[in-house]
Coordinates of C-alpha atoms in Angstrom, one line a residue:
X1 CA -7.1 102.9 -17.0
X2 CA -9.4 99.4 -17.6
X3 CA -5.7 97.6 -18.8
X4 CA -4.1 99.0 -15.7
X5 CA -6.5 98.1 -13.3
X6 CA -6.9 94.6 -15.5
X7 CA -2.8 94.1 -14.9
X8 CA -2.7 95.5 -11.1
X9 CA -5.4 92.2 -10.8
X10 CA -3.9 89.7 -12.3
X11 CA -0.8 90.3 -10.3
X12 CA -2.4 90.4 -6.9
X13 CA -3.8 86.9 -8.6
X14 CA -0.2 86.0 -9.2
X15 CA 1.2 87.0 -5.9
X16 CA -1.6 85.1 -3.7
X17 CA -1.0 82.3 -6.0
X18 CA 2.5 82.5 -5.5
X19 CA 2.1 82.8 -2.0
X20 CA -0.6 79.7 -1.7
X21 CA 2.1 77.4 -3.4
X22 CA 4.7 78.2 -1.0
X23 CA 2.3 77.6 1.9
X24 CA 1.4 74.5 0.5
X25 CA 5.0 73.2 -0.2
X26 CA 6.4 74.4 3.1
X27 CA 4.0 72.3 4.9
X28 CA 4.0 69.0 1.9
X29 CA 7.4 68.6 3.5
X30 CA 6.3 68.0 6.8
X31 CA 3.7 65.3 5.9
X32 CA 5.1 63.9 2.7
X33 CA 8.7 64.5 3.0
X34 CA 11.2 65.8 0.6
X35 CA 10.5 63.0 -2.2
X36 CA 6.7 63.6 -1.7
X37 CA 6.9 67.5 -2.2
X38 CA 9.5 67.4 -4.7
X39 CA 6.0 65.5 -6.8
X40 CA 3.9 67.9 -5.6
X41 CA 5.6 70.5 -6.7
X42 CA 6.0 69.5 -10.2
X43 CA 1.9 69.4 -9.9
X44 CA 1.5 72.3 -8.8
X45 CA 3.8 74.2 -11.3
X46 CA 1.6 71.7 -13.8
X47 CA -1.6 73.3 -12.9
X48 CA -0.1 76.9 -12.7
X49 CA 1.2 76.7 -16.4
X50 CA -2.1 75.3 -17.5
X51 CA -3.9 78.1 -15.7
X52 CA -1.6 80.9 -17.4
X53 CA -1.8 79.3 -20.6
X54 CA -6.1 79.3 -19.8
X55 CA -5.3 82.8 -19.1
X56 CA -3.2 84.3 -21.4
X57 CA -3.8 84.8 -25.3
X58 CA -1.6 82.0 -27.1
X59 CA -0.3 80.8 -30.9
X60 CA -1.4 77.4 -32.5
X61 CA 2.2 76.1 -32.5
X62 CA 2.8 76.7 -29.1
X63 CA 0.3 75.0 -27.6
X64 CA 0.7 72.5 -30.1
X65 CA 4.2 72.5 -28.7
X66 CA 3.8 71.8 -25.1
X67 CA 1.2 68.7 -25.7
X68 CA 1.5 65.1 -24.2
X69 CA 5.4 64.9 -24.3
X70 CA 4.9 67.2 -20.9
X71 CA 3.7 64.6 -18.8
X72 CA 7.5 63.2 -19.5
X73 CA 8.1 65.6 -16.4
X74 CA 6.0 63.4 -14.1
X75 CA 6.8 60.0 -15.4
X76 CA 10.5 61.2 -14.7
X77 CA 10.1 62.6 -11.2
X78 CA 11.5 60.1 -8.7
X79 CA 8.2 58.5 -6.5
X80 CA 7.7 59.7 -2.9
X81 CA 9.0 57.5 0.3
X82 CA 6.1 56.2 2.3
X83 CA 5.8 57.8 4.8
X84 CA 3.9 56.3 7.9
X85 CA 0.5 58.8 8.3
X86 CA -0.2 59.9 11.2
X87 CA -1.9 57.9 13.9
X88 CA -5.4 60.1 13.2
X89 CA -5.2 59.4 10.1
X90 CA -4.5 56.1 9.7
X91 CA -6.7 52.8 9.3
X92 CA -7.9 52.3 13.3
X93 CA -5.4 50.2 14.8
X94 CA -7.1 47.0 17.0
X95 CA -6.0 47.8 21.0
X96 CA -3.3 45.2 22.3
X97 CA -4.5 42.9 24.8
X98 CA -3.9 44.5 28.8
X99 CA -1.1 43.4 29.9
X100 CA -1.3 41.4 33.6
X101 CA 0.3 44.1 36.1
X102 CA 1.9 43.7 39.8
X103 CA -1.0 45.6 41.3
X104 CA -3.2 42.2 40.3
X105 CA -3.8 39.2 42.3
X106 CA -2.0 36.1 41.1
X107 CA -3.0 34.2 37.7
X108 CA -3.0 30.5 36.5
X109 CA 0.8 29.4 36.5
X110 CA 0.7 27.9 33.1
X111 CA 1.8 30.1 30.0
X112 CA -0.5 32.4 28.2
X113 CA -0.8 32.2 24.5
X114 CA 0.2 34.8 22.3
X115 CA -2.6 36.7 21.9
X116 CA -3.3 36.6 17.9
X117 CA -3.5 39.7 15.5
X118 CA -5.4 39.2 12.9
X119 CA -4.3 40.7 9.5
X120 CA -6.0 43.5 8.4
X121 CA -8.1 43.8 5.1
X122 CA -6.4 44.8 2.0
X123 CA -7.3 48.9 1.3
X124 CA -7.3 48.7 -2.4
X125 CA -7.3 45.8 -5.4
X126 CA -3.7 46.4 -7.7
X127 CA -3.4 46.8 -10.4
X128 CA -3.0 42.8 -11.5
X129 CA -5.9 42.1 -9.8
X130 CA -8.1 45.1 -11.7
X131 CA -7.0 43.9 -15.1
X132 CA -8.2 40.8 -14.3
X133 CA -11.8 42.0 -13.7
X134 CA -11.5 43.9 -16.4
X135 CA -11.2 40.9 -18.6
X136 CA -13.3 38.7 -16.7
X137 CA -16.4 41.4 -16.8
X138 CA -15.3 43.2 -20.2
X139 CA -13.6 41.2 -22.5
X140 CA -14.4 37.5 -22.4
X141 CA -17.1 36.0 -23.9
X142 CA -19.1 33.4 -22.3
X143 CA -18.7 29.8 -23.6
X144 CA -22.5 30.1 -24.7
X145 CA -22.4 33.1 -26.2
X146 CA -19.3 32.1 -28.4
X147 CA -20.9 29.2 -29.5
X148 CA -24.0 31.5 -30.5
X149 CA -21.4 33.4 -31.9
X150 CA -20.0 31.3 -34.5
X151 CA -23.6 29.2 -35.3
X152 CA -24.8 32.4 -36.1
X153 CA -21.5 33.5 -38.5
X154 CA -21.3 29.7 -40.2
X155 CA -25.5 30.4 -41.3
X156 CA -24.2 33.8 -42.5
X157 CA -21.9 32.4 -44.3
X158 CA -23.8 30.1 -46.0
X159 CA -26.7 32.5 -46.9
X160 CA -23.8 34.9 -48.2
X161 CA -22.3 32.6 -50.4
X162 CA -25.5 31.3 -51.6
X163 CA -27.1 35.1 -52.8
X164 CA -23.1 35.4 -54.8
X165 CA -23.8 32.4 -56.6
X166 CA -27.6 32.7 -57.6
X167 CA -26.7 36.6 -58.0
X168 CA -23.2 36.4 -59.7
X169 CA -23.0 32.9 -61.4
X170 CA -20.1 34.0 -64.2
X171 CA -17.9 35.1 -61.4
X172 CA -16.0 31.7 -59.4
X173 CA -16.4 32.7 -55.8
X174 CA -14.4 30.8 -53.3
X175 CA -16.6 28.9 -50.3
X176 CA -16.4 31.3 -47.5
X177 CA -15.2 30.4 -44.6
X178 CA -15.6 32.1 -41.3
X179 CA -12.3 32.7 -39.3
X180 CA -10.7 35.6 -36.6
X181 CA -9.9 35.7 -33.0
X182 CA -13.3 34.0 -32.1
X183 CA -12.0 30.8 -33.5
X184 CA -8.3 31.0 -32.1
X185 CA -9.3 28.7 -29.2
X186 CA -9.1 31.0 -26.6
X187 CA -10.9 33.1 -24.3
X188 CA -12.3 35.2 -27.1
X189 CA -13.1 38.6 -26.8
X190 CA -17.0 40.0 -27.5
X191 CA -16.2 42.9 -29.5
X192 CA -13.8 41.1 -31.9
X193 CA -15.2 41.0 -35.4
X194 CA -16.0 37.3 -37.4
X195 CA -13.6 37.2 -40.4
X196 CA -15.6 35.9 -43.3
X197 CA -13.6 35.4 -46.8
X198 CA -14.8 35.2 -50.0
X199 CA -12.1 34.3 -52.0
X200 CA -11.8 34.4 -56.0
X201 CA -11.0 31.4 -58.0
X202 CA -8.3 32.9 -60.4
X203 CA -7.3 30.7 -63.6
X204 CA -3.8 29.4 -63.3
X205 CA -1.5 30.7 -65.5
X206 CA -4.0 34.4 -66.5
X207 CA -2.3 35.8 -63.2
X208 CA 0.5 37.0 -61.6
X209 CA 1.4 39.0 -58.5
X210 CA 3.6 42.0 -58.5
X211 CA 4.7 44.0 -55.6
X212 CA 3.5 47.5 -54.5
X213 CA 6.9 48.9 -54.4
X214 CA 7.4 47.8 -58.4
X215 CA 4.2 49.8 -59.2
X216 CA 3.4 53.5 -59.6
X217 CA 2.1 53.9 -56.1
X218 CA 5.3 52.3 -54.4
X219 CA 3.4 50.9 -51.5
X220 CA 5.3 48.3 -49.8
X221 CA 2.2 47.0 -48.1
X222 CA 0.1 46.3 -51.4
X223 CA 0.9 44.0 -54.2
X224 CA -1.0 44.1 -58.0
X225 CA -2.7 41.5 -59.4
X226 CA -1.5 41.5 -63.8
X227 CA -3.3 40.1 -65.9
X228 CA -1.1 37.7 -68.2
X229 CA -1.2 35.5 -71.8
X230 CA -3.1 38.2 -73.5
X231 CA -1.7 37.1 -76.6
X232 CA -3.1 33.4 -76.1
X233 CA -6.2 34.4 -73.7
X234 CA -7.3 37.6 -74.5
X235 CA -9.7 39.9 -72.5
X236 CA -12.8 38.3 -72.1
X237 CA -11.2 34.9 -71.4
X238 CA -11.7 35.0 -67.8
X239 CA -14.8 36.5 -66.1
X240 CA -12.7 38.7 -64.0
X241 CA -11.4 40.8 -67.3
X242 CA -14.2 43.4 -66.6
X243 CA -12.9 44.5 -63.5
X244 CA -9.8 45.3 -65.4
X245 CA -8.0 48.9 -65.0
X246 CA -4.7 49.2 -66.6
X247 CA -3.8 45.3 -67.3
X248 CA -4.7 45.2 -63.7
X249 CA -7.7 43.5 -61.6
X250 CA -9.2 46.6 -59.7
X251 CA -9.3 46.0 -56.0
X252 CA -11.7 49.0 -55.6
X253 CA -14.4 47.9 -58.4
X254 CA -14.9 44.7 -57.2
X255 CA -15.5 46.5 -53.6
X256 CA -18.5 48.3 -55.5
X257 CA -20.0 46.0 -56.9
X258 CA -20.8 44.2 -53.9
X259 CA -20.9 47.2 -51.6
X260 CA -24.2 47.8 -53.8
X261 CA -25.0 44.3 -53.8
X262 CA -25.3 43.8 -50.1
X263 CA -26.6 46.9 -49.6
X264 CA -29.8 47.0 -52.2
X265 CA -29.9 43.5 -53.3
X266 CA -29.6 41.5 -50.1
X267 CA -33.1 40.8 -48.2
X268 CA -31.5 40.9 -45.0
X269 CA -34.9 41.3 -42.9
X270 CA -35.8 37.5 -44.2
X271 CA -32.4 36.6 -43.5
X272 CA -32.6 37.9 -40.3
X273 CA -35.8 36.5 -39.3
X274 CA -34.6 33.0 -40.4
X275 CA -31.9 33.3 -38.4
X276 CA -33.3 35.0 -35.3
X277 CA -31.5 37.9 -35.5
X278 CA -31.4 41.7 -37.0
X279 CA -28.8 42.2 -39.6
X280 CA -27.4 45.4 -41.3
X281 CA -25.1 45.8 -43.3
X282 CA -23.2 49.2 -42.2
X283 CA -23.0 52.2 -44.3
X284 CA -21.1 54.1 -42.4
X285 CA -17.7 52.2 -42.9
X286 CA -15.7 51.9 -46.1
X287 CA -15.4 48.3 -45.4
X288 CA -18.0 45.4 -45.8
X289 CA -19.6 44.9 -42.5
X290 CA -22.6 43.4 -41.4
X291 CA -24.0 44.6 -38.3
X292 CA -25.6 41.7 -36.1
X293 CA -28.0 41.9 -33.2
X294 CA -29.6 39.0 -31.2
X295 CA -31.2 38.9 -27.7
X296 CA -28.4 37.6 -26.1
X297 CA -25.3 39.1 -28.0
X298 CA -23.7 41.6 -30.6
X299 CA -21.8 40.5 -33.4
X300 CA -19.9 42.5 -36.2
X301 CA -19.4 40.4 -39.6
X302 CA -16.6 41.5 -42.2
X303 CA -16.9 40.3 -45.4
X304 CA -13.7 40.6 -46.9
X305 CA -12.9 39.6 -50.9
X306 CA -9.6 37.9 -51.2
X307 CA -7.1 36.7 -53.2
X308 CA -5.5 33.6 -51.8
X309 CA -2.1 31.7 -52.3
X310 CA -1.7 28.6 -54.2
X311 CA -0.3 27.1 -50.7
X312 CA -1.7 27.6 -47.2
X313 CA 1.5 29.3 -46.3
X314 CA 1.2 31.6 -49.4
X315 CA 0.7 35.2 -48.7
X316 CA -3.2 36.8 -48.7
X317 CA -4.4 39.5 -50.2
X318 CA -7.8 41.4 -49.8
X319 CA -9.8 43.9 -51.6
X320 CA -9.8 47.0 -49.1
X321 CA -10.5 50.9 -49.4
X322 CA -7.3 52.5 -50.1
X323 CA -6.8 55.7 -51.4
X324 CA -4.6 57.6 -54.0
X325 CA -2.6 55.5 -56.3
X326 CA -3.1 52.1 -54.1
X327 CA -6.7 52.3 -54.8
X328 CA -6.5 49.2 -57.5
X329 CA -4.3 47.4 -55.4
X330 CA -4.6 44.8 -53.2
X331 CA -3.4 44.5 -49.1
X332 CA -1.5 42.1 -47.5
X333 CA -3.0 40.4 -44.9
X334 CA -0.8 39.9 -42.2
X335 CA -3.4 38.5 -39.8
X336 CA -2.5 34.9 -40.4
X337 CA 0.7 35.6 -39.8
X338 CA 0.6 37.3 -37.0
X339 CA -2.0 34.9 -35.7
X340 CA -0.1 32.1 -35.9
X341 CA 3.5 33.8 -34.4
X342 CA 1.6 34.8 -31.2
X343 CA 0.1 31.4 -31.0
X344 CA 3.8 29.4 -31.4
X345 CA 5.4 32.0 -28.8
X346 CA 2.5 30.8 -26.4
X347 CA 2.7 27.3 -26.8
X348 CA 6.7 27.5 -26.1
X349 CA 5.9 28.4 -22.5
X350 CA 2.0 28.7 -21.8
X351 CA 1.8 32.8 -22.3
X352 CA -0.8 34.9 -22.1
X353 CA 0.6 37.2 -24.8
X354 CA -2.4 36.4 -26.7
X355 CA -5.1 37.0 -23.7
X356 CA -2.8 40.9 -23.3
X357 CA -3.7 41.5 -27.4
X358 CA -7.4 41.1 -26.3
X359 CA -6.8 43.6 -23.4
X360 CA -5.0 46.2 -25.3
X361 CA -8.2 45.8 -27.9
X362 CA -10.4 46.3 -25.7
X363 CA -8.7 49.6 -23.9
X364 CA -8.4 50.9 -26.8
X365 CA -11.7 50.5 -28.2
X366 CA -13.4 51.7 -25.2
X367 CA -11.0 54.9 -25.5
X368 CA -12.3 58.1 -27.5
X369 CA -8.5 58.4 -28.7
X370 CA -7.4 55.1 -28.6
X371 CA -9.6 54.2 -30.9
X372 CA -7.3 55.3 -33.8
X373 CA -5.0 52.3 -32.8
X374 CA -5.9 49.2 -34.7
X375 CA -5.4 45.7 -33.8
X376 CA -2.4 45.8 -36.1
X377 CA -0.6 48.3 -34.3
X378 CA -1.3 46.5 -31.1
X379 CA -0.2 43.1 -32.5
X380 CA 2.9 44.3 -34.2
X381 CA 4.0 46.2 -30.1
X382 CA 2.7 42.5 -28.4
X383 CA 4.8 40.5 -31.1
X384 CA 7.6 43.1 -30.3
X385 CA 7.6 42.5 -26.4
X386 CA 6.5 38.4 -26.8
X387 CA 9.7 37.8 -28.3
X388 CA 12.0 40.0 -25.9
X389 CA 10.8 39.7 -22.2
X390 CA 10.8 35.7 -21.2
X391 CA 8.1 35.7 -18.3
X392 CA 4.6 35.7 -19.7
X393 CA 2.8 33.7 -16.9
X394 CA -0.9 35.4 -15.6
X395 CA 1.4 36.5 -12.7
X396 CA 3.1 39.0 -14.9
X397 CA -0.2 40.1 -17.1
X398 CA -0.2 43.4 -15.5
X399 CA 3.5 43.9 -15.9
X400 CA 3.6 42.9 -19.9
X401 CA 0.5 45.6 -19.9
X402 CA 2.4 48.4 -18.6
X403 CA 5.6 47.4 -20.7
X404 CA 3.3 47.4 -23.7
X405 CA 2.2 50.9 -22.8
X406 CA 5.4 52.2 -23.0
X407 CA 5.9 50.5 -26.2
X408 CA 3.8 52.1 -28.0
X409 CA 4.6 55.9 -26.3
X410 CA 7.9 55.2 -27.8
X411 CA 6.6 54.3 -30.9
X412 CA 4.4 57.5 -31.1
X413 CA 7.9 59.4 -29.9
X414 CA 9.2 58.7 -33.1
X415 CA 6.4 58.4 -35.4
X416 CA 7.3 55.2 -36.4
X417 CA 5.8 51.6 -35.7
X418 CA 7.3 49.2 -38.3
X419 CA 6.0 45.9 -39.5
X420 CA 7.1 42.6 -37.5
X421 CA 7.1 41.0 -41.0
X422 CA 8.1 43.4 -42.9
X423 CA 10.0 46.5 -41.7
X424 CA 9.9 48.6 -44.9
X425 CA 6.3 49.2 -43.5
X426 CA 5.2 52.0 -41.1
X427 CA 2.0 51.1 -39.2
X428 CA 1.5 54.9 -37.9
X429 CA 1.9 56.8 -41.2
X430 CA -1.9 56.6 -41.8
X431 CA -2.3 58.9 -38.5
X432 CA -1.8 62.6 -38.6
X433 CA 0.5 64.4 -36.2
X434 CA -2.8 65.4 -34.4
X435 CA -4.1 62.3 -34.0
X436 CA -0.2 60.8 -32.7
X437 CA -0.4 64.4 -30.4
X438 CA -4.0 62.7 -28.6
X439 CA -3.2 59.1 -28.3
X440 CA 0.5 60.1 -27.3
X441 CA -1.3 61.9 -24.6
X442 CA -3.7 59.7 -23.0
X443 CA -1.3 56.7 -23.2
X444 CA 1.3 59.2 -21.0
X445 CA -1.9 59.7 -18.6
X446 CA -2.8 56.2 -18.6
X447 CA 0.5 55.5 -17.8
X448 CA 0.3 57.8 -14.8
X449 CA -2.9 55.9 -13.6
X450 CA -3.4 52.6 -15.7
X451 CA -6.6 51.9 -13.3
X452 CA -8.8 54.9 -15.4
X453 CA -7.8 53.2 -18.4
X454 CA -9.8 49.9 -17.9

């Protein structure tokens, strides 16, 4: 009798549901026409799926099913005519001047001026204009501060490279250089991390580079570092032999050693107080960050170990926390690359494709599921559109953004986002088809609405 009396309600439910959408239909036509309702209608049967499926026991795949890729529906419907509102509802309208009538005695012969409208106020900012304040109040850094900014990374620098040497003297470190978008020249963004490298000074002739895909992990986007002329240097020769594993120099060893290091060794509250400022180094991340607070800004440092080139145009590789069978290896940094592409495209014809990296950056950081999109996804869909659409004055900043949106939902589609410089490489197979499902979703609904992404 309860499951009867439990059905007979839920389809009075349905019925007066039923019978509240038609209502509401019949009379979206009269107001929004037939574009307008066609829209609303699609809502509506939105919202009346999501409250069965709210309602009504369901399995894991099938609401796994009908995820993000159903806002496809909207994006596809065709947008409502405008439709002027009524005259109650509209913005008040100023009264036209009274018009001079028979019934009135007679008036200066000369002609009467037009009498002059003024225009009315804008109701809303667009979208253009909204990105704009968006960088102007979120993004950009102010001239002082990005000075403070890179005084305070060069003394880092130098007080990191001085504990190496006085802790480390057998091991040939590199002079560390800062470097990242905060010395690009342009308006910098404040969240963007200080690239500081410590590179190893390798003998000539002990070393030699071998591609990912040649080794037992077949990672295209790693390459080993052998160890070579055992038979006239053998192990010991070179101070880096103890961070041998296999013949090869262990990415991940070095990473531990001065993980520890910084972590235990480093006086970073004298440091600090030299400096003016509170540094710590993070725990919380695989990497090598140093975490750096003053009174007037925030600043994260990476310190990143790397093995560079014998030319400037030579590839780089650093020592970062891979997993599985690429844990020894070493990544190819394609920043400098990629860097120096969006830099050449922008000098060609005074873009902004650089300035619409720092705004996708910033979205996405500021986004709880965005924030699985790194840089180098970003870069590799603004490399992408930079070399195929030809307007990238501020005028079209908006635009590009939007474009770039879609981008990457097509990307997400197909669960696959290869490398500008080297296509064998699929940015999006370190996400899960969970995480692809969430940022696949909120990209559709910032689509939708871009404003509630910024």
């Amino acid at each position: 009798m309860a499951e009867f009396s439990q059905r007979r309600g839920k389809q009075r439910s349905d019925e007066a549901l039923g019978s509240a959408v038609d209502f509401l239909l019949a009379n979206a036509r009269l107001v929004l026409g037939v574009g307008g309702a066609a829209v609303l209608g699609i809502a509506t049967l939105a919202v009346k799926r999501l409250i069965d499926r709210a309602a009504s026991p369901r399995d894991e795949d099938d609401a796994k099913g009908d995820g993000w890729k159903e806002l496809s529906l909207l994006k596809a419907a065709p947008p409502p005519q405008p439709r002027p509102p009524p005259a109650a509802l509209s913005q008040p309208v100023p009264c036209p001047a009274p018009r001079p009538s028979a019934l009135e005695g007679p008036t200066d012969a000369g002609p009467r001026p037009p009498p002059q409208l003024s225009s009315p106020a804008p109701l809303c900012l667009t979208f253009q204009e909204k990105l704009l304040a968006f960088e102007r109040d979120h993004v950009v850094i102010p001239a002082a501060h990005l000075a403070l900014a890179k005084q305070l990374a060069g003394d880092i620098a130098l007080e990191v490279q001085a504990y190496l040497h006085n802790k480390f003297p057998e091991l040939p470190f590199g002079a560390l250089v800062p470097g990242g978008p905060l010395y690009e020249g342009l308006p910098a963004g404040a969240a963007e991390r200080v690239r500081l490298l410590a590179p190893l000074v390798l003998e000539p002739g002990l070393w030699t580079l071998v591609p990912g895909v040649d080794t037992v992990a077949r990672d295209p986007r790693c390459w080993a570092v052998r160890r070579t002329q055992l038979e006239f240097h053998p192990r010991g020769s070179s101070p880096w032999d103890r961070f041998l594993v296999g013949g090869y120099l262990s990415s991940r060893l070095l990473l531990e050693l001065l993980r520890k290091a910084l972590a235990a060794s480093v006086n970073w509250p004298a440091i600090g107080g030299l400096l003016g400022c509170l540094i710590r180094p993070s725990m919380a991340s695989e990497e090598l960050l140093l975490e750096v607070q003053h009174e007037r800004l925030e600043l994260t440092v990476a310190l990143l170990l790397a093995v560079p080139g014998a030319d400037p145009d030579d590839r780089l590789l650093l020592a970062w926390p891979l997993e599985g069978l690429a844990g020894n290896l070493w990544l190819q940094d394609l920043y400098p690359m990629e860097a120096a592409r969006l830099r050449a495209l922008d000098a060609r014809d005074a873009g902004a494709r650089r300035r619409l990296l720092l705004l996708l950056c910033a979205v996405c950081r500021g986004h709880p599921a965005l924030r699985r999109l790194g840089r180098s996804h970003v870069t590799q869909v603004v490399l992408r559109l930079g070399e195929q659409e030809a307007d990238w004055a501020e005028e079209a900043l908006g635009e590009r953004f939007l474009q770039a949106l879609e981008l990457l939902i097509g990307s997400l589609e197909q669960a696959s986002l290869p490398c500008h410089f080297n296509p064998s490489v699929n940015l999006l197979d370190g996400l899960r088809d969970e995480e692809i499902d969430d940022v696949g979703y909120a990209l559709y609904s910032g689509l939708q609405a871009p404003e509630g992404l910024l």
